[in-house]
Amino acid sequence: MEAPELAYGVPIVSIVRDDFCVPYPVEFVVKKKNHGLFHVKYQVLDVNGKLYLQVDGFQRNMQKKRIMSDAAGFPLLTMSEKVLTPNHQWMVHRGQSSERNELLFSVQRSYTFQMRSRLNVFLPTNINEDVSNFQIVECHSSQFYRIYKGETVIAEVNYNFTWGSFCKGKENFRVKIHPGVDYAFVMALIVILNENIIVCI
């Protein structure tokens, strides 16, 4: 069965909801702010400063959780890090659920040794642990990443990382998302990527 298409023949990559897919490229600015040692907030805004998504994060019993909401504060998904896993695995569920039937996808570091950082993304229907559905791959430097579906680039993230901003608990980065791609899904991947970058520093 072929993937559904938006206008202009653009195939949909819909993981969270169809209405997060638009038939044109979009660009977002992500602002991250640390509040103390364990509390973190993200805001996802367009280039004009309009809020689209927000993420509230905390840590409890050594486990990190990040809850993504829309601009009105309605919970969309929950990202939970699995404790004491060597590949820093994250499970992402719909809403605020943790039930198996509400699992949207999982993310983990690649097991294989590679010169560039790589995260693998698996959908619940994927029973082949050797072949991921999506990949997040470091390109050129640790401040530029691409998200792939197979061989196709679906999004790019450019970190404007400086030690000065990091020490102040503030970080900004820009994200470009290709037409027809679920931007809530992409933003969840970027939040998890950001948490993995921190682990690597």
PDB file of C-alpha atoms in Angstrom:
ATOM      1  CA  MET A   1       0.000   0.000   0.000  1.00  0.00           C
ATOM      2  CA  GLU A   2       1.403   3.387  -1.005  1.00  0.00           C
ATOM      3  CA  ALA A   3       1.815   6.182   1.537  1.00  0.00           C
ATOM      4  CA  PRO A   4      -0.962   8.836   1.445  1.00  0.00           C
ATOM      5  CA  GLU A   5      -0.073  12.067  -0.288  1.00  0.00           C
ATOM      6  CA  LEU A   6      -0.670  15.733   0.353  1.00  0.00           C
ATOM      7  CA  ALA A   7      -1.041  18.298  -2.409  1.00  0.00           C
ATOM      8  CA  TYR A   8       1.708  18.389  -5.067  1.00  0.00           C
ATOM      9  CA  GLY A   9       2.385  14.648  -4.639  1.00  0.00           C
ATOM     10  CA  VAL A  10       4.262  15.009  -1.348  1.00  0.00           C
ATOM     11  CA  PRO A  11       4.156  11.729   0.650  1.00  0.00           C
ATOM     12  CA  ILE A  12       3.076  12.035   4.276  1.00  0.00           C
ATOM     13  CA  VAL A  13       5.342  10.982   7.133  1.00  0.00           C
ATOM     14  CA  SER A  14       2.745  11.006   9.923  1.00  0.00           C
ATOM     15  CA  ILE A  15       3.606   9.525  13.321  1.00  0.00           C
ATOM     16  CA  VAL A  16       1.894  11.750  15.893  1.00  0.00           C
ATOM     17  CA  ARG A  17      -0.985  13.237  13.848  1.00  0.00           C
ATOM     18  CA  ASP A  18      -1.749  14.035  10.227  1.00  0.00           C
ATOM     19  CA  ASP A  19      -2.420  17.703  10.983  1.00  0.00           C
ATOM     20  CA  PHE A  20       1.248  18.151  11.929  1.00  0.00           C
ATOM     21  CA  CYS A  21       2.106  17.452   8.259  1.00  0.00           C
ATOM     22  CA  VAL A  22       2.025  20.363   5.813  1.00  0.00           C
ATOM     23  CA  PRO A  23       2.752  20.291   2.044  1.00  0.00           C
ATOM     24  CA  TYR A  24       5.581  22.833   2.213  1.00  0.00           C
ATOM     25  CA  PRO A  25       8.920  23.119   4.041  1.00  0.00           C
ATOM     26  CA  VAL A  26       8.819  24.688   7.505  1.00  0.00           C
ATOM     27  CA  GLU A  27      11.507  26.199   9.686  1.00  0.00           C
ATOM     28  CA  PHE A  28      11.410  26.447  13.464  1.00  0.00           C
ATOM     29  CA  VAL A  29      13.519  28.010  16.172  1.00  0.00           C
ATOM     30  CA  VAL A  30      13.862  25.857  19.292  1.00  0.00           C
ATOM     31  CA  LYS A  31      14.652  27.588  22.573  1.00  0.00           C
ATOM     32  CA  LYS A  32      15.809  25.498  25.503  1.00  0.00           C
ATOM     33  CA  LYS A  33      16.057  26.726  29.077  1.00  0.00           C
ATOM     34  CA  ASN A  34      17.312  24.783  32.100  1.00  0.00           C
ATOM     35  CA  HIS A  35      15.556  25.567  35.376  1.00  0.00           C
ATOM     36  CA  GLY A  36      17.790  24.133  38.064  1.00  0.00           C
ATOM     37  CA  LEU A  37      19.515  20.781  37.781  1.00  0.00           C
ATOM     38  CA  PHE A  38      16.622  18.549  36.704  1.00  0.00           C
ATOM     39  CA  HIS A  39      13.956  20.800  35.152  1.00  0.00           C
ATOM     40  CA  VAL A  40      14.121  21.826  31.500  1.00  0.00           C
ATOM     41  CA  LYS A  41      11.740  23.573  29.096  1.00  0.00           C
ATOM     42  CA  TYR A  42      11.702  23.791  25.304  1.00  0.00           C
ATOM     43  CA  GLN A  43       9.713  26.176  23.118  1.00  0.00           C
ATOM     44  CA  VAL A  44       9.216  25.551  19.395  1.00  0.00           C
ATOM     45  CA  LEU A  45       8.490  28.761  17.493  1.00  0.00           C
ATOM     46  CA  ASP A  46       8.261  29.752  13.851  1.00  0.00           C
ATOM     47  CA  VAL A  47      10.564  32.437  12.465  1.00  0.00           C
ATOM     48  CA  ASN A  48       8.010  35.100  13.455  1.00  0.00           C
ATOM     49  CA  GLY A  49       7.999  34.003  17.087  1.00  0.00           C
ATOM     50  CA  LYS A  50       4.649  32.167  17.091  1.00  0.00           C
ATOM     51  CA  LEU A  51       4.584  29.267  19.575  1.00  0.00           C
ATOM     52  CA  TYR A  52       3.736  25.870  18.057  1.00  0.00           C
ATOM     53  CA  LEU A  53       4.930  23.300  20.584  1.00  0.00           C
ATOM     54  CA  GLN A  54       6.351  23.243  24.083  1.00  0.00           C
ATOM     55  CA  VAL A  55       8.178  20.585  26.058  1.00  0.00           C
ATOM     56  CA  ASP A  56       8.382  20.343  29.832  1.00  0.00           C
ATOM     57  CA  GLY A  57      11.023  18.052  31.263  1.00  0.00           C
ATOM     58  CA  PHE A  58      11.891  16.649  34.658  1.00  0.00           C
ATOM     59  CA  GLN A  59      13.798  13.817  36.276  1.00  0.00           C
ATOM     60  CA  ARG A  60      12.379  11.417  38.852  1.00  0.00           C
ATOM     61  CA  ASN A  61      14.032   8.300  40.332  1.00  0.00           C
ATOM     62  CA  MET A  62      16.967   8.747  37.942  1.00  0.00           C
ATOM     63  CA  GLN A  63      14.594   8.664  34.946  1.00  0.00           C
ATOM     64  CA  LYS A  64      14.226  11.577  32.564  1.00  0.00           C
ATOM     65  CA  LYS A  65      10.789  12.437  31.218  1.00  0.00           C
ATOM     66  CA  ARG A  66       9.838  15.039  28.625  1.00  0.00           C
ATOM     67  CA  ILE A  67       6.179  15.884  27.918  1.00  0.00           C
ATOM     68  CA  MET A  68       5.343  17.618  24.639  1.00  0.00           C
ATOM     69  CA  SER A  69       2.238  19.821  24.480  1.00  0.00           C
ATOM     70  CA  ASP A  70       0.695  22.000  21.805  1.00  0.00           C
ATOM     71  CA  ALA A  71       0.639  25.794  22.119  1.00  0.00           C
ATOM     72  CA  ALA A  72      -2.517  25.609  24.276  1.00  0.00           C
ATOM     73  CA  GLY A  73      -0.877  23.169  26.703  1.00  0.00           C
ATOM     74  CA  PHE A  74      -2.664  19.977  25.565  1.00  0.00           C
ATOM     75  CA  PRO A  75      -0.323  16.959  26.057  1.00  0.00           C
ATOM     76  CA  LEU A  76       0.627  15.271  22.788  1.00  0.00           C
ATOM     77  CA  LEU A  77       3.247  12.723  23.788  1.00  0.00           C
ATOM     78  CA  THR A  78       5.567  11.624  26.592  1.00  0.00           C
ATOM     79  CA  MET A  79       9.270  10.807  26.102  1.00  0.00           C
ATOM     80  CA  SER A  80      10.764   8.547  28.801  1.00  0.00           C
ATOM     81  CA  GLU A  81      14.382   7.458  29.081  1.00  0.00           C
ATOM     82  CA  LYS A  82      14.886   3.826  30.056  1.00  0.00           C
ATOM     83  CA  VAL A  83      17.143   3.758  33.092  1.00  0.00           C
ATOM     84  CA  LEU A  84      20.555   2.065  32.975  1.00  0.00           C
ATOM     85  CA  THR A  85      20.472   1.060  29.313  1.00  0.00           C
ATOM     86  CA  PRO A  86      23.865   1.193  27.557  1.00  0.00           C
ATOM     87  CA  ASN A  87      22.373   2.598  24.344  1.00  0.00           C
ATOM     88  CA  HIS A  88      20.367   5.378  26.082  1.00  0.00           C
ATOM     89  CA  GLN A  89      17.007   4.126  24.876  1.00  0.00           C
ATOM     90  CA  TRP A  90      13.916   6.358  24.940  1.00  0.00           C
ATOM     91  CA  MET A  91      10.298   5.277  24.632  1.00  0.00           C
ATOM     92  CA  VAL A  92       7.722   7.722  23.246  1.00  0.00           C
ATOM     93  CA  HIS A  93       4.022   7.237  24.006  1.00  0.00           C
ATOM     94  CA  ARG A  94       0.907   9.108  22.940  1.00  0.00           C
ATOM     95  CA  GLY A  95      -0.413  11.698  25.400  1.00  0.00           C
ATOM     96  CA  GLN A  96       0.729  11.004  28.953  1.00  0.00           C
ATOM     97  CA  SER A  97       0.405   7.255  28.650  1.00  0.00           C
ATOM     98  CA  SER A  98       3.049   4.600  29.272  1.00  0.00           C
ATOM     99  CA  GLU A  99       0.966   1.685  27.971  1.00  0.00           C
ATOM    100  CA  ARG A 100       2.347  -0.591  25.265  1.00  0.00           C
ATOM    101  CA  ASN A 101      -0.623   0.006  22.951  1.00  0.00           C
ATOM    102  CA  GLU A 102       0.059   3.770  23.036  1.00  0.00           C
ATOM    103  CA  LEU A 103       3.729   3.453  22.016  1.00  0.00           C
ATOM    104  CA  LEU A 104       4.518   5.714  19.040  1.00  0.00           C
ATOM    105  CA  PHE A 105       8.212   4.906  18.568  1.00  0.00           C
ATOM    106  CA  SER A 106      11.489   4.239  20.368  1.00  0.00           C
ATOM    107  CA  VAL A 107      14.933   5.780  19.935  1.00  0.00           C
ATOM    108  CA  GLN A 108      18.352   4.381  20.772  1.00  0.00           C
ATOM    109  CA  ARG A 109      21.997   4.927  19.968  1.00  0.00           C
ATOM    110  CA  SER A 110      23.531   2.807  17.256  1.00  0.00           C
ATOM    111  CA  TYR A 111      25.355  -0.277  18.553  1.00  0.00           C
ATOM    112  CA  THR A 112      27.901  -0.238  15.748  1.00  0.00           C
ATOM    113  CA  PHE A 113      31.076   1.847  15.979  1.00  0.00           C
ATOM    114  CA  GLN A 114      30.914   4.826  13.635  1.00  0.00           C
ATOM    115  CA  MET A 115      32.911   8.029  13.291  1.00  0.00           C
ATOM    116  CA  ARG A 116      29.715  10.087  13.439  1.00  0.00           C
ATOM    117  CA  SER A 117      27.003   9.978  16.098  1.00  0.00           C
ATOM    118  CA  ARG A 118      23.854   8.134  15.076  1.00  0.00           C
ATOM    119  CA  LEU A 119      20.483   7.431  16.682  1.00  0.00           C
ATOM    120  CA  ASN A 120      18.099   4.796  15.363  1.00  0.00           C
ATOM    121  CA  VAL A 121      14.320   5.205  15.472  1.00  0.00           C
ATOM    122  CA  PHE A 122      11.970   2.195  15.522  1.00  0.00           C
ATOM    123  CA  LEU A 123       8.215   2.125  15.022  1.00  0.00           C
ATOM    124  CA  PRO A 124       6.194  -0.379  17.112  1.00  0.00           C
ATOM    125  CA  THR A 125       5.393  -2.452  14.010  1.00  0.00           C
ATOM    126  CA  ASN A 126       9.093  -2.968  13.241  1.00  0.00           C
ATOM    127  CA  ILE A 127      10.230  -6.397  14.480  1.00  0.00           C
ATOM    128  CA  ASN A 128      13.622  -6.195  12.750  1.00  0.00           C
ATOM    129  CA  GLU A 129      16.013  -4.641  15.267  1.00  0.00           C
ATOM    130  CA  ASP A 130      18.764  -4.494  12.635  1.00  0.00           C
ATOM    131  CA  VAL A 131      16.898  -2.080  10.345  1.00  0.00           C
ATOM    132  CA  SER A 132      15.530   1.148  11.831  1.00  0.00           C
ATOM    133  CA  ASN A 133      12.652   3.128  10.315  1.00  0.00           C
ATOM    134  CA  PHE A 134      14.417   6.488  10.730  1.00  0.00           C
ATOM    135  CA  GLN A 135      17.959   7.597  11.564  1.00  0.00           C
ATOM    136  CA  ILE A 136      19.425  10.757  13.083  1.00  0.00           C
ATOM    137  CA  VAL A 137      22.965  11.216  11.773  1.00  0.00           C
ATOM    138  CA  GLU A 138      25.692  13.713  12.658  1.00  0.00           C
ATOM    139  CA  CYS A 139      26.964  15.546   9.560  1.00  0.00           C
ATOM    140  CA  HIS A 140      30.280  17.423   9.305  1.00  0.00           C
ATOM    141  CA  SER A 141      30.270  18.495  12.951  1.00  0.00           C
ATOM    142  CA  SER A 142      28.452  17.846  16.224  1.00  0.00           C
ATOM    143  CA  GLN A 143      26.350  20.971  15.593  1.00  0.00           C
ATOM    144  CA  PHE A 144      24.637  19.774  12.405  1.00  0.00           C
ATOM    145  CA  TYR A 145      22.416  16.698  12.063  1.00  0.00           C
ATOM    146  CA  ARG A 146      20.094  15.201   9.462  1.00  0.00           C
ATOM    147  CA  ILE A 147      17.080  12.969  10.008  1.00  0.00           C
ATOM    148  CA  TYR A 148      16.613  10.250   7.403  1.00  0.00           C
ATOM    149  CA  LYS A 149      13.817   7.952   6.342  1.00  0.00           C
ATOM    150  CA  GLY A 150      15.818   5.342   4.498  1.00  0.00           C
ATOM    151  CA  GLU A 151      18.060   7.321   2.159  1.00  0.00           C
ATOM    152  CA  THR A 152      15.773  10.381   2.114  1.00  0.00           C
ATOM    153  CA  VAL A 153      16.481  13.439   4.261  1.00  0.00           C
ATOM    154  CA  ILE A 154      13.302  14.601   5.997  1.00  0.00           C
ATOM    155  CA  ALA A 155      14.698  17.236   8.399  1.00  0.00           C
ATOM    156  CA  GLU A 156      17.878  19.065   9.407  1.00  0.00           C
ATOM    157  CA  VAL A 157      18.909  20.623  12.714  1.00  0.00           C
ATOM    158  CA  ASN A 158      21.632  23.209  13.214  1.00  0.00           C
ATOM    159  CA  TYR A 159      22.791  23.797  16.798  1.00  0.00           C
ATOM    160  CA  ASN A 160      24.124  27.231  17.645  1.00  0.00           C
ATOM    161  CA  PHE A 161      26.093  25.818  20.565  1.00  0.00           C
ATOM    162  CA  THR A 162      28.428  27.959  22.643  1.00  0.00           C
ATOM    163  CA  TRP A 163      29.863  27.169  26.057  1.00  0.00           C
ATOM    164  CA  GLY A 164      28.725  30.594  27.258  1.00  0.00           C
ATOM    165  CA  SER A 165      25.057  29.910  26.500  1.00  0.00           C
ATOM    166  CA  PHE A 166      25.356  26.340  27.781  1.00  0.00           C
ATOM    167  CA  CYS A 167      26.712  27.544  31.131  1.00  0.00           C
ATOM    168  CA  LYS A 168      23.791  29.983  31.396  1.00  0.00           C
ATOM    169  CA  GLY A 169      21.352  27.125  30.845  1.00  0.00           C
ATOM    170  CA  LYS A 170      20.111  28.514  27.532  1.00  0.00           C
ATOM    171  CA  GLU A 171      20.416  27.029  24.048  1.00  0.00           C
ATOM    172  CA  ASN A 172      18.862  27.932  20.697  1.00  0.00           C
ATOM    173  CA  PHE A 173      18.852  25.903  17.495  1.00  0.00           C
ATOM    174  CA  ARG A 174      17.116  25.958  14.125  1.00  0.00           C
ATOM    175  CA  VAL A 175      15.250  23.126  12.454  1.00  0.00           C
ATOM    176  CA  LYS A 176      14.255  22.735   8.808  1.00  0.00           C
ATOM    177  CA  ILE A 177      11.559  20.158   8.065  1.00  0.00           C
ATOM    178  CA  HIS A 178      10.772  18.904   4.581  1.00  0.00           C
ATOM    179  CA  PRO A 179       7.223  18.956   3.104  1.00  0.00           C
ATOM    180  CA  GLY A 180       4.763  16.346   4.353  1.00  0.00           C
ATOM    181  CA  VAL A 181       6.753  15.439   7.471  1.00  0.00           C
ATOM    182  CA  ASP A 182       5.134  15.358  10.922  1.00  0.00           C
ATOM    183  CA  TYR A 183       6.836  18.260  12.716  1.00  0.00           C
ATOM    184  CA  ALA A 184       5.773  17.067  16.202  1.00  0.00           C
ATOM    185  CA  PHE A 185       7.533  13.761  15.489  1.00  0.00           C
ATOM    186  CA  VAL A 186      10.663  15.589  14.314  1.00  0.00           C
ATOM    187  CA  MET A 187      10.694  17.821  17.379  1.00  0.00           C
ATOM    188  CA  ALA A 188      10.430  14.815  19.686  1.00  0.00           C
ATOM    189  CA  LEU A 189      13.457  13.291  17.945  1.00  0.00           C
ATOM    190  CA  ILE A 190      15.390  16.540  18.357  1.00  0.00           C
ATOM    191  CA  VAL A 191      14.619  16.736  22.082  1.00  0.00           C
ATOM    192  CA  ILE A 192      15.903  13.170  22.509  1.00  0.00           C
ATOM    193  CA  LEU A 193      18.937  13.978  20.360  1.00  0.00           C
ATOM    194  CA  ASN A 194      19.663  16.965  22.562  1.00  0.00           C
ATOM    195  CA  GLU A 195      19.508  14.781  25.677  1.00  0.00           C
ATOM    196  CA  ASN A 196      21.959  12.342  24.083  1.00  0.00           C
ATOM    197  CA  ILE A 197      24.347  15.153  23.115  1.00  0.00           C
ATOM    198  CA  ILE A 198      24.436  16.230  26.765  1.00  0.00           C
ATOM    199  CA  VAL A 199      25.292  12.652  27.768  1.00  0.00           C
ATOM    200  CA  CYS A 200      28.208  12.682  25.318  1.00  0.00           C
ATOM    201  CA  ILE A 201      29.717  15.995  26.476  1.00  0.00           C
TER     202      ILE A 201
END
